[in-house]
CSV table of C-alpha atoms in Angstrom, one decimal:
chain,number,residue,atom,x,y,z
A,1,MET,CA,0.0,0.0,0.0
A,2,PRO,CA,1.5,3.4,-0.9
A,3,HIS,CA,2.2,6.0,1.7
A,4,ILE,CA,-1.0,8.0,2.0
A,5,GLY,CA,0.2,11.1,3.7
A,6,ALA,CA,-2.7,13.5,3.5
A,7,GLY,CA,-4.6,10.9,1.4
A,8,ASN,CA,-7.8,9.1,2.2
A,9,ALA,CA,-7.1,7.5,5.6
A,10,LYS,CA,-10.8,6.6,6.0
A,11,LEU,CA,-10.8,4.5,2.8
A,12,ALA,CA,-7.6,2.8,3.8
A,13,ALA,CA,-9.0,1.9,7.2
A,14,VAL,CA,-12.1,0.3,5.7
A,15,ILE,CA,-10.1,-1.7,3.2
A,16,ALA,CA,-7.9,-2.9,6.0
A,17,GLU,CA,-11.0,-3.8,8.1
A,18,ALA,CA,-12.2,-5.9,5.1
A,19,GLY,CA,-8.8,-7.6,4.9
A,20,MET,CA,-8.5,-6.9,1.2
A,21,SER,CA,-5.6,-6.0,-1.0
A,22,HIS,CA,-6.1,-3.2,-3.6
A,23,ALA,CA,-6.3,-5.8,-6.3
A,24,GLU,CA,-9.0,-7.6,-4.5
A,25,VAL,CA,-11.0,-4.4,-4.0
A,26,ALA,CA,-10.6,-3.7,-7.7
A,27,ARG,CA,-11.9,-7.1,-8.6
A,28,ALA,CA,-14.9,-6.8,-6.3
A,29,PHE,CA,-15.6,-3.3,-7.7
A,30,VAL,CA,-15.6,-4.6,-11.3
A,31,ARG,CA,-18.0,-7.4,-10.3
A,32,VAL,CA,-20.5,-4.9,-8.9
A,33,ALA,CA,-20.0,-2.6,-11.9
A,34,GLN,CA,-20.8,-5.4,-14.3
A,35,GLU,CA,-24.0,-6.4,-12.3
A,36,MET,CA,-25.2,-2.8,-12.5
A,37,ASN,CA,-24.4,-2.3,-16.2
A,38,ALA,CA,-21.8,0.3,-15.3
A,39,MET,CA,-19.5,-1.0,-18.1
A,40,GLU,CA,-17.5,2.3,-18.1
A,41,PHE,CA,-15.8,1.0,-15.0
A,42,SER,CA,-15.0,-2.5,-16.2
A,43,GLY,CA,-11.4,-1.6,-16.6
A,44,VAL,CA,-10.8,-0.4,-13.0
A,45,GLY,CA,-7.7,-2.1,-11.5
A,46,ARG,CA,-5.4,-2.1,-8.5
A,47,SER,CA,-3.7,1.1,-9.5
A,48,HIS,CA,-7.0,3.0,-9.5
A,49,VAL,CA,-7.8,1.8,-5.9
A,50,SER,CA,-4.2,2.8,-4.9
A,51,HIS,CA,-4.8,6.3,-6.3
A,52,TRP,CA,-8.1,6.6,-4.4
A,53,VAL,CA,-6.4,5.6,-1.2
A,54,ALA,CA,-3.7,8.2,-1.9
A,55,GLY,CA,-6.3,10.9,-2.1
A,56,SER,CA,-7.6,11.1,-5.7
A,57,LYS,CA,-11.4,11.1,-6.0
A,58,PRO,CA,-13.4,8.5,-8.0
A,59,SER,CA,-16.0,10.1,-10.2
A,60,GLY,CA,-19.5,9.5,-11.4
A,61,ARG,CA,-21.1,6.3,-10.1
A,62,ALA,CA,-17.7,4.9,-8.9
A,63,PRO,CA,-18.1,6.0,-5.3
A,64,GLY,CA,-21.4,4.2,-4.9
A,65,LEU,CA,-19.9,1.1,-6.6
A,66,LEU,CA,-17.0,1.2,-4.2
A,67,CYS,CA,-19.3,1.4,-1.2
A,68,GLU,CA,-21.3,-1.6,-2.5
A,69,ALA,CA,-18.2,-3.7,-3.1
A,70,LEU,CA,-16.9,-3.0,0.4
A,71,SER,CA,-20.4,-3.5,2.0
A,72,ARG,CA,-20.6,-7.0,0.5
A,73,LYS,CA,-17.2,-8.0,1.9
A,74,LEU,CA,-17.9,-6.6,5.4
A,75,GLY,CA,-21.6,-7.6,5.6
A,76,ARG,CA,-22.8,-4.2,6.5
A,77,VAL,CA,-23.6,-0.9,4.8
A,78,VAL,CA,-20.5,1.2,4.0
A,79,THR,CA,-21.4,4.8,3.4
A,80,LEU,CA,-19.6,7.5,1.4
A,81,ASP,CA,-18.8,9.4,4.6
A,82,GLU,CA,-17.2,6.3,6.1
A,83,ILE,CA,-14.7,6.0,3.2
A,84,GLY,CA,-14.0,9.7,3.2
A,85,LEU,CA,-15.8,10.6,0.0
A,86,PRO,CA,-18.3,13.5,-0.1
A,87,ALA,CA,-21.9,12.7,-0.8
A,88,PRO,CA,-23.0,14.1,-4.2
A,89,PRO,CA,-25.5,17.0,-4.2
A,90,LEU,CA,-29.0,15.7,-3.5
A,91,SER,CA,-30.7,14.9,-6.7
A,92,SER,CA,-34.2,13.4,-6.6
A,93,ARG,CA,-33.9,12.3,-10.2
A,94,ASP,CA,-30.6,10.4,-9.5
A,95,MET,CA,-32.0,8.7,-6.4
A,96,LEU,CA,-35.1,7.6,-8.2
A,97,GLY,CA,-33.3,6.0,-11.1
A,98,TRP,CA,-34.2,2.4,-11.6
A,99,ARG,CA,-30.6,1.5,-12.2
A,100,VAL,CA,-29.4,3.0,-8.9
A,101,ASP,CA,-28.3,0.2,-6.6
A,102,THR,CA,-31.0,-0.7,-4.1
A,103,LEU,CA,-29.0,-0.6,-0.9
A,104,ALA,CA,-27.0,2.5,-2.0
A,105,ALA,CA,-30.3,4.3,-2.6
A,106,LEU,CA,-31.7,3.1,0.7
A,107,THR,CA,-28.7,4.2,2.7
A,108,GLU,CA,-28.5,7.6,1.1
A,109,LEU,CA,-32.3,8.1,1.5
A,110,GLY,CA,-32.0,7.3,5.2
A,111,ARG,CA,-29.1,9.7,5.7
A,112,VAL,CA,-31.1,12.5,4.1
A,113,ASP,CA,-34.3,11.7,5.9
A,114,VAL,CA,-32.9,11.7,9.4
A,115,ASP,CA,-31.1,15.0,8.8
A,116,ALA,CA,-33.7,17.8,9.4
A,117,GLU,CA,-32.2,20.2,6.8
A,118,ARG,CA,-31.6,17.7,4.1
A,119,ARG,CA,-35.1,16.2,4.7
A,120,ARG,CA,-36.6,19.7,4.2
A,121,VAL,CA,-34.8,19.9,0.8
A,122,LEU,CA,-36.1,16.5,-0.1
A,123,SER,CA,-39.7,17.1,1.0
A,124,THR,CA,-39.9,20.3,-0.9
A,125,ALA,CA,-38.5,18.9,-4.1
A,126,ALA,CA,-40.9,18.1,-7.0
A,127,TYR,CA,-42.7,14.8,-7.3
A,128,SER,CA,-41.2,13.2,-10.4
A,129,LEU,CA,-43.5,12.1,-13.2
A,130,ALA,CA,-40.6,10.7,-15.1
A,131,ALA,CA,-39.9,8.2,-12.3
A,132,LEU,CA,-43.3,6.7,-12.8
A,133,THR,CA,-42.3,5.1,-16.0
A,134,LEU,CA,-41.5,1.5,-15.0
A,135,PRO,CA,-38.6,-0.5,-16.4
A,136,GLY,CA,-39.1,-3.3,-18.8
A,137,GLY,CA,-39.0,-7.1,-18.3
A,138,ARG,CA,-35.3,-7.4,-18.6
A,139,TRP,CA,-34.8,-5.1,-15.6
A,140,TRP,CA,-36.8,-7.5,-13.3
A,141,GLU,CA,-34.7,-10.4,-14.3
A,142,GLN,CA,-31.5,-8.4,-13.6
A,143,MET,CA,-32.8,-7.4,-10.2
A,144,ALA,CA,-33.6,-11.0,-9.3
A,145,ALA,CA,-30.0,-12.0,-10.3
A,146,ARG,CA,-28.6,-9.1,-8.3
A,147,GLY,CA,-30.5,-10.3,-5.2
A,148,GLN,CA,-29.2,-13.8,-5.6
A,149,ALA,CA,-25.6,-12.4,-5.8
A,150,ARG,CA,-26.1,-10.5,-2.6
A,151,GLY,CA,-27.1,-13.7,-0.8
A,152,ALA,CA,-23.7,-15.1,-1.7
A,153,ALA,CA,-21.8,-12.1,-0.1
A,154,GLY,CA,-20.0,-12.1,3.2
A,155,GLY,CA,-21.3,-10.6,6.4
A,156,LYS,CA,-23.0,-11.8,9.6
A,157,MET,CA,-25.4,-14.8,9.5
A,158,VAL,CA,-29.1,-13.8,9.2
A,159,GLY,CA,-31.7,-16.3,10.6
A,160,ARG,CA,-35.4,-16.9,10.5
A,161,GLY,CA,-35.7,-15.0,13.8
A,162,ASP,CA,-34.3,-11.9,12.2
A,163,VAL,CA,-36.9,-12.0,9.5
A,164,ASP,CA,-39.7,-12.5,12.0
A,165,ALA,CA,-38.4,-9.5,14.0
A,166,VAL,CA,-38.5,-7.2,11.0
A,167,ARG,CA,-42.1,-8.4,10.2
A,168,ASP,CA,-43.1,-7.8,13.9
A,169,MET,CA,-41.8,-4.2,13.7
A,170,ALA,CA,-43.5,-3.6,10.4
A,171,SER,CA,-46.8,-4.9,11.9
A,172,LEU,CA,-46.3,-2.6,15.0
A,173,PHE,CA,-45.6,0.5,13.0
A,174,SER,CA,-48.5,-0.3,10.6
A,175,ARG,CA,-51.0,-0.3,13.4
A,176,VAL,CA,-49.6,3.0,14.7
A,177,ASP,CA,-50.1,4.5,11.2
A,178,GLN,CA,-53.6,3.2,11.0
A,179,ARG,CA,-54.6,4.7,14.3
A,180,ARG,CA,-52.5,7.9,14.4
A,181,GLY,CA,-51.6,8.8,10.9
A,182,GLY,CA,-48.3,9.0,8.9
A,183,GLY,CA,-47.1,12.0,10.9
A,184,HIS,CA,-46.4,9.8,13.9
A,185,ALA,CA,-43.3,7.7,14.2
A,186,ARG,CA,-42.2,7.7,10.5
A,187,LEU,CA,-38.6,8.6,11.3
A,188,ALA,CA,-38.5,5.7,13.8
A,189,VAL,CA,-39.4,3.4,10.9
A,190,VAL,CA,-36.7,5.0,8.7
A,191,GLN,CA,-34.0,4.7,11.4
A,192,TYR,CA,-34.9,1.0,11.9
A,193,LEU,CA,-35.0,0.3,8.2
A,194,THR,CA,-31.7,2.0,7.4
A,195,SER,CA,-29.8,0.6,10.3
A,196,ASP,CA,-30.8,-2.8,11.6
A,197,VAL,CA,-32.6,-3.9,8.4
A,198,ALA,CA,-30.0,-2.6,6.1
A,199,SER,CA,-27.3,-4.6,7.9
A,200,PHE,CA,-29.5,-7.8,7.5
A,201,LEU,CA,-29.6,-7.1,3.7
A,202,CYS,CA,-25.8,-7.3,3.6
A,203,GLY,CA,-25.7,-10.6,5.5
A,204,ARG,CA,-25.3,-14.3,4.8
A,205,TYR,CA,-28.3,-16.7,4.6
A,206,ALA,CA,-28.6,-20.4,5.0
A,207,ASP,CA,-30.6,-20.5,1.7
A,208,ASP,CA,-32.0,-18.2,-0.9
A,209,ALA,CA,-35.6,-18.6,0.3
A,210,LEU,CA,-34.6,-17.0,3.6
A,211,ARG,CA,-32.9,-14.2,1.8
A,212,ARG,CA,-36.0,-13.6,-0.3
A,213,ASP,CA,-38.1,-13.4,2.8
A,214,MET,CA,-35.8,-10.8,4.4
A,215,PHE,CA,-35.8,-8.7,1.3
A,216,THR,CA,-39.6,-8.9,1.2
A,217,ALA,CA,-39.8,-7.9,4.8
A,218,ALA,CA,-37.5,-4.9,4.0
A,219,SER,CA,-39.7,-4.0,1.0
A,220,GLU,CA,-42.7,-4.0,3.3
A,221,LEU,CA,-41.0,-1.7,5.7
A,222,SER,CA,-39.8,0.7,3.0
A,223,TYR,CA,-43.3,0.7,1.5
A,224,LEU,CA,-44.6,1.6,5.0
A,225,ALA,CA,-42.2,4.5,5.3
A,226,GLY,CA,-43.4,5.7,1.9
A,227,TRP,CA,-47.1,5.2,2.8
A,228,MET,CA,-46.7,7.2,6.0
A,229,ALA,CA,-45.0,10.0,4.1
A,230,PHE,CA,-47.7,9.9,1.5
A,231,ASP,CA,-50.4,10.1,4.2
A,232,ASN,CA,-48.6,13.1,5.7
A,233,GLY,CA,-48.5,15.0,2.4
A,234,GLU,CA,-44.7,14.5,1.9
A,235,HIS,CA,-45.1,13.2,-1.7
A,236,ASN,CA,-41.6,13.4,-3.0
A,237,VAL,CA,-40.3,11.6,0.1
A,238,ALA,CA,-43.0,8.9,-0.3
A,239,GLN,CA,-42.1,8.4,-4.0
A,240,HIS,CA,-38.5,7.7,-3.0
A,241,TYR,CA,-39.4,5.0,-0.5
A,242,PHE,CA,-41.9,3.4,-2.9
A,243,ASN,CA,-39.1,3.3,-5.5
A,244,VAL,CA,-36.8,1.5,-3.0
A,245,SER,CA,-39.6,-0.8,-2.0
A,246,VAL,CA,-40.2,-1.9,-5.6
A,247,LYS,CA,-36.5,-2.6,-6.0
A,248,LEU,CA,-36.4,-4.7,-2.9
A,249,ALA,CA,-39.4,-6.6,-4.0
A,250,ALA,CA,-37.7,-7.2,-7.4
A,251,GLU,CA,-34.6,-8.5,-5.7
A,252,ALA,CA,-36.8,-10.7,-3.5
A,253,GLU,CA,-38.4,-12.1,-6.6
A,254,ASN,CA,-41.8,-11.3,-5.1
A,255,PRO,CA,-44.3,-10.2,-7.7
A,256,ALA,CA,-47.2,-9.8,-5.2
A,257,MET,CA,-45.1,-7.4,-3.1
A,258,ALA,CA,-44.2,-5.4,-6.2
A,259,GLY,CA,-47.9,-5.2,-7.1
A,260,HIS,CA,-48.7,-4.0,-3.6
A,261,VAL,CA,-46.3,-1.1,-4.0
A,262,LEU,CA,-47.3,-0.2,-7.5
A,263,ARG,CA,-50.9,-0.1,-6.3
A,264,ALA,CA,-49.8,2.5,-3.6
A,265,MET,CA,-48.0,4.5,-6.3
A,266,ALA,CA,-51.2,4.5,-8.4
A,267,HIS,CA,-53.2,5.6,-5.3
A,268,GLN,CA,-50.8,8.5,-4.8
A,269,ALA,CA,-50.9,9.5,-8.5
A,270,ILE,CA,-54.7,9.5,-8.3
A,271,ASP,CA,-54.7,11.8,-5.3
A,272,LEU,CA,-52.2,14.2,-7.0
A,273,GLY,CA,-54.3,14.3,-10.2
A,274,HIS,CA,-51.9,12.4,-12.5
A,275,HIS,CA,-54.6,10.3,-13.9
A,276,LYS,CA,-52.9,8.8,-16.9
A,277,HIS,CA,-49.9,7.7,-14.9
A,278,SER,CA,-52.2,6.3,-12.2
A,279,LEU,CA,-53.8,4.0,-14.7
A,280,ASN,CA,-50.5,2.8,-16.0
A,281,LEU,CA,-49.3,2.0,-12.5
A,282,ALA,CA,-52.6,0.4,-11.5
A,283,SER,CA,-52.5,-1.7,-14.7
A,284,ALA,CA,-48.9,-2.8,-13.9
A,285,SER,CA,-50.0,-3.8,-10.4
A,286,MET,CA,-52.6,-6.0,-12.0
A,287,ASP,CA,-50.1,-7.7,-14.3
A,288,THR,CA,-50.9,-11.4,-14.6
A,289,GLN,CA,-48.0,-12.6,-12.6
A,290,ARG,CA,-48.5,-10.1,-9.8
A,291,TYR,CA,-52.2,-10.6,-9.6
A,292,LYS,CA,-51.9,-14.4,-9.6
A,293,ALA,CA,-49.2,-14.4,-6.9
A,294,ALA,CA,-51.4,-12.3,-4.6
A,295,ALA,CA,-53.8,-13.7,-2.0
A,296,PRO,CA,-57.5,-13.0,-2.6
A,297,ARG,CA,-57.6,-10.1,-0.1
A,298,GLU,CA,-54.6,-8.4,-1.8
A,299,ARG,CA,-56.1,-9.1,-5.2
A,300,ALA,CA,-59.2,-7.2,-4.0
A,301,LEU,CA,-57.0,-4.3,-2.9
A,302,LEU,CA,-55.2,-4.2,-6.3
A,303,GLY,CA,-58.5,-4.4,-8.1
A,304,VAL,CA,-60.3,-1.6,-6.3
A,305,VAL,CA,-57.5,0.9,-6.8
A,306,TYR,CA,-57.4,-0.2,-10.5
A,307,ALA,CA,-61.2,0.6,-10.6
A,308,ARG,CA,-60.4,4.0,-9.1
A,309,ALA,CA,-57.8,4.7,-11.8
A,310,LEU,CA,-60.3,3.7,-14.5
A,311,ALA,CA,-62.9,6.0,-12.9
A,312,VAL,CA,-60.7,9.1,-12.9
A,313,ASN,CA,-59.8,8.4,-16.5
A,314,GLY,CA,-63.5,8.4,-17.5
A,315,GLU,CA,-63.6,4.6,-18.1
A,316,THR,CA,-66.9,4.3,-16.2
A,317,GLN,CA,-68.1,0.9,-17.5
A,318,GLN,CA,-64.7,-0.7,-17.0
A,319,ALA,CA,-64.5,0.8,-13.5
A,320,ALA,CA,-67.8,-0.8,-12.6
A,321,ARG,CA,-66.7,-4.2,-13.8
A,322,ALA,CA,-63.4,-3.8,-11.9
A,323,LEU,CA,-65.4,-3.0,-8.7
A,324,LEU,CA,-67.5,-6.1,-9.0
A,325,HIS,CA,-64.4,-8.2,-9.6
A,326,ALA,CA,-62.8,-6.7,-6.5
A,327,GLU,CA,-65.9,-7.6,-4.4
A,328,ASP,CA,-65.7,-11.1,-5.7
A,329,ASP,CA,-62.0,-11.3,-4.7
A,330,LEU,CA,-62.6,-10.1,-1.2
A,331,ALA,CA,-65.5,-12.5,-0.8
A,332,ALA,CA,-63.1,-15.3,-1.7
A,333,ALA,CA,-60.7,-14.4,1.1
A,334,SER,CA,-60.9,-16.5,4.2
A,335,ASP,CA,-59.1,-17.0,7.5
A,336,GLY,CA,-57.3,-20.0,6.2
A,337,ASP,CA,-55.5,-18.0,3.4
A,338,ASP,CA,-51.8,-17.8,3.6
A,339,GLU,CA,-52.0,-14.0,3.2
A,340,PRO,CA,-49.3,-11.5,4.1
A,341,GLY,CA,-49.6,-9.3,7.1
A,342,ARG,CA,-49.4,-6.1,5.0
A,343,VAL,CA,-53.1,-6.5,4.0
A,344,PHE,CA,-54.5,-6.8,7.6
A,345,PHE,CA,-56.3,-3.5,7.2
A,346,PHE,CA,-58.2,-4.3,4.0
A,347,GLY,CA,-61.7,-5.6,4.6
A,348,GLU,CA,-65.3,-4.6,3.8
A,349,ALA,CA,-64.9,-1.1,5.2
A,350,SER,CA,-61.8,-0.4,3.1
A,351,LEU,CA,-63.4,-1.8,0.0
A,352,ALA,CA,-66.5,0.3,0.5
A,353,HIS,CA,-64.4,3.4,1.0
A,354,GLU,CA,-62.5,3.0,-2.2
A,355,THR,CA,-65.7,2.0,-4.1
A,356,ALA,CA,-67.3,5.2,-2.8
A,357,CYS,CA,-64.3,7.2,-4.1
A,358,ALA,CA,-64.6,5.6,-7.5
A,359,LEU,CA,-68.3,6.2,-7.7
A,360,ARG,CA,-67.8,9.9,-6.6
A,361,ASP,CA,-65.3,10.3,-9.4
A,362,THR,CA,-67.7,9.1,-12.0
A,363,GLY,CA,-70.4,11.5,-10.7
A,364,ASP,CA,-72.6,9.0,-8.9
A,365,LEU,CA,-72.9,11.0,-5.6
A,366,ALA,CA,-75.9,8.9,-4.3
A,367,GLY,CA,-74.0,5.7,-4.8
A,368,ALA,CA,-70.9,7.2,-3.3
A,369,ALA,CA,-72.8,8.3,-0.2
A,370,LYS,CA,-74.2,4.8,0.2
A,371,GLN,CA,-70.8,3.2,0.1
A,372,PHE,CA,-69.3,5.8,2.5
A,373,ARG,CA,-72.0,5.0,5.0
A,374,ARG,CA,-71.3,1.3,4.6
A,375,SER,CA,-67.6,2.0,5.2
A,376,VAL,CA,-68.3,4.0,8.4
A,377,LYS,CA,-70.8,1.3,9.7
A,378,THR,CA,-68.4,-1.7,9.1
A,379,ARG,CA,-65.0,-0.2,10.2
A,380,LYS,CA,-63.5,-0.7,13.6
A,381,ALA,CA,-62.9,3.0,14.3
A,382,SER,CA,-60.6,2.4,17.3
A,383,SER,CA,-58.1,0.5,15.3
A,384,PHE,CA,-58.4,2.4,12.0
A,385,THR,CA,-59.0,5.9,13.3
A,386,ARG,CA,-57.2,7.8,10.6
A,387,THR,CA,-59.1,6.3,7.7
A,388,HIS,CA,-62.4,6.5,9.7
A,389,ALA,CA,-61.9,10.2,10.0
A,390,VAL,CA,-61.1,10.6,6.3
A,391,THR,CA,-64.2,8.5,5.3
A,392,LEU,CA,-66.4,10.7,7.5
A,393,GLY,CA,-64.9,13.8,5.9
A,394,TYR,CA,-65.5,12.5,2.4
A,395,MET,CA,-69.0,11.6,3.3
A,396,GLY,CA,-69.7,15.0,4.7
A,397,ALA,CA,-68.4,16.6,1.5
A,398,ILE,CA,-70.8,14.5,-0.6
A,399,GLN,CA,-73.7,15.6,1.7
A,400,ALA,CA,-72.7,19.2,1.3
A,401,ARG,CA,-72.6,19.0,-2.4
A,402,GLN,CA,-76.1,17.5,-2.3
A,403,GLY,CA,-77.3,20.5,-0.3
A,404,GLU,CA,-77.7,18.7,3.0
A,405,ILE,CA,-75.6,21.1,4.9
A,406,GLU,CA,-76.8,20.4,8.4
A,407,GLU,CA,-76.4,16.6,7.9
A,408,ALA,CA,-72.9,17.4,6.5
A,409,CYS,CA,-72.0,19.3,9.6
A,410,ALA,CA,-73.1,16.4,11.8
A,411,THR,CA,-70.9,14.1,9.8
A,412,TRP,CA,-68.0,16.5,9.9
A,413,SER,CA,-68.4,16.9,13.6
A,414,ARG,CA,-67.9,13.1,14.0
A,415,ALA,CA,-64.9,13.3,11.7
A,416,LEU,CA,-63.3,16.0,13.8
A,417,ASP,CA,-63.9,13.9,16.9
A,418,ALA,CA,-62.0,11.1,15.3
A,419,MET,CA,-59.1,13.4,14.2
A,420,ASP,CA,-58.1,14.1,17.8
A,421,GLY,CA,-54.5,12.9,18.1
A,422,VAL,CA,-54.2,12.1,14.4
A,423,ARG,CA,-51.4,13.6,12.4
A,424,SER,CA,-52.1,13.1,8.7
A,425,GLY,CA,-52.0,15.2,5.6
A,426,ARG,CA,-55.2,13.6,4.4
A,427,THR,CA,-57.1,14.6,7.6
A,428,ARG,CA,-55.7,18.1,7.2
A,429,GLN,CA,-56.9,18.2,3.6
A,430,VAL,CA,-60.4,17.0,4.8
A,431,ALA,CA,-60.5,19.8,7.4
A,432,ALA,CA,-59.5,22.4,4.8
A,433,GLU,CA,-62.2,21.1,2.4
A,434,MET,CA,-64.8,21.5,5.2
A,435,ARG,CA,-63.9,25.1,5.6
A,436,SER,CA,-64.0,25.7,1.8
A,437,LEU,CA,-67.4,24.0,1.4
A,438,LEU,CA,-68.8,25.9,4.5
A,439,ALA,CA,-67.7,29.3,3.3
A,440,PRO,CA,-70.9,30.1,1.4
A,441,TYR,CA,-73.0,29.4,4.5
A,442,LYS,CA,-71.0,31.3,7.1
A,443,ARG,CA,-73.2,34.4,6.9
A,444,ARG,CA,-76.4,32.5,7.5
A,445,SER,CA,-75.9,32.2,11.3
A,446,ILE,CA,-76.3,28.5,11.3
A,447,ARG,CA,-74.9,27.3,14.6
A,448,ALA,CA,-73.7,24.0,13.3
A,449,VAL,CA,-71.8,25.7,10.4
A,450,GLN,CA,-70.0,28.0,12.8
A,451,ASP,CA,-69.1,25.2,15.2
A,452,VAL,CA,-67.6,22.9,12.6
A,453,ASP,CA,-65.7,25.8,10.9
A,454,THR,CA,-64.2,26.8,14.2
A,455,ARG,CA,-63.2,23.3,15.0
A,456,ALA,CA,-61.7,22.7,11.6
A,457,LYS,CA,-59.8,26.0,11.8
A,458,ASN,CA,-58.4,25.0,15.2
A,459,TYR,CA,-57.4,21.5,14.0
A,460,LEU,CA,-55.5,23.1,11.1
A,461,SER,CA,-53.8,25.7,13.3
A,462,SER,CA,-52.3,22.9,15.5
A,463,PHE,CA,-50.1,22.0,12.5
A,464,ALA,CA,-49.0,25.5,11.7
C-alpha cells in the first residue's frame, strides 16, 4: 500500500478492516459494476484503488460502486462518509433512477431523511412524473439475479428469527399508522430500516428462500415509510421509499409485493391528479404474474385501486366491472388463506371506502354516499381511526354537495372527533375542504356551520 500522507485514511482503514488488497478491492468493484451495467468501470484495476487511497477522487457512479463492493465484503452498509468521500449533491432524479443500486439508494435516503435540513430539501422537491415510467421485463430479471448475488456475499449470518423480528416491527408500525396517521413515528421506521434492516440485507443466509423473505420484509418496511410520508403529504419523500420498495421486491423475486407497492403508487398518483400515470401504475399492479401471486384479499385491494384509476380516467363501465371483480376477490378471502400481514387493514370497510371514491369520481354521488355510509358502519374505528376520520370527511363533502348542509355538519363533527390525536396530511386536507365548502354558509348564522368551521380551523392551526 502506498504512503497515503494527506490521502484518504478513512478509505484505507475500511479496506484494512475488510482484509482486502487493492487488487481484491478492484476485482470486487468490477463485479459490482458489471452487475449494475456500469461498463465504463469494467477496466478499473489495482492502481485506481491505490490512487483513491492516496487521495484522488473517484468520479460519477464509482463512489457508490466502491461502497457496495466493500459493503458486500464486510456484511454491513458502508457509506460514502465512512470511506472519506463527499456525498453528491442531493438529486431526486438520480436517487429515483431504476438503475441505482437498491442498498445505496436506501442508505442515502435514510441519511437524508434523518437530517432535518436535508429532509426539508427532499420534502420540498418536486414529485417526479418521469420516475413513474416503469422499467421493462429485462430489468426485473436483472434485479432477481442481483438479489441472488447479494445472498452469496460475506457478512453476519441472518436467521429466521431476524426475518420475524422485521415483520413484527412492520406490523407494529403499521398499526400505529392506521390509528394515528403517517405524521407519527415515521422517522422511527426510517431509522430501523436504514440501520438494523440494512445490515441484514448485507448478511449471509442459509438458503435463498430465507434471503428472499428478508428482502420482502424490508420491502414492506420501505413501503410503510413511503405510505406514511404519502399520508402526511410528503409526496416526494413517499415516492423515494416506494421506489426503493419496488427494487427490494424485485430482488426478493416477489411479484405480489411489487404489485402491492405499484398499487400504492397508483393511489398517490390519483390523489395528485396524475390520472394517466395512475392508470399505467394500477395496470402494472394487476399484471398477470403479480395478480396471480397475490392472496384473494390483496387481489381485491389491487382491483379496487385499479377501478379508481379507471374511474378518474373516464372509463366508467370498465371501472364498474373492476369494482365487481374486487368484491368477488374479497368475498373469496378466508381466515385459512396464507396471506401477508401487510393486508391486515383491508376488509369490507376499506373496499366500501375505495368503491365510494370511484363512484364519486364518476359523478354518482348517491352511490358514493351509500358506500361511504357502509364503510363507516363496518369499520372498527378504534383500530383504523385515521381512515375512519377521512371517510367521514369525504361523506360530509358528498352531503354538502347534495345541499344537505346540516347533515354534512353532523358528519364532519364526527370526523373532527376522530381526528383528535391524528397527524395526517389527508385529515388536514379534509379539514381544509370542510372550511371551503362551508364558506358560502357562514353568513347565515347556522350554529352547526360556525361550530364545525371553528373546530376545523383549530385543527389546522395545530399543525402551523
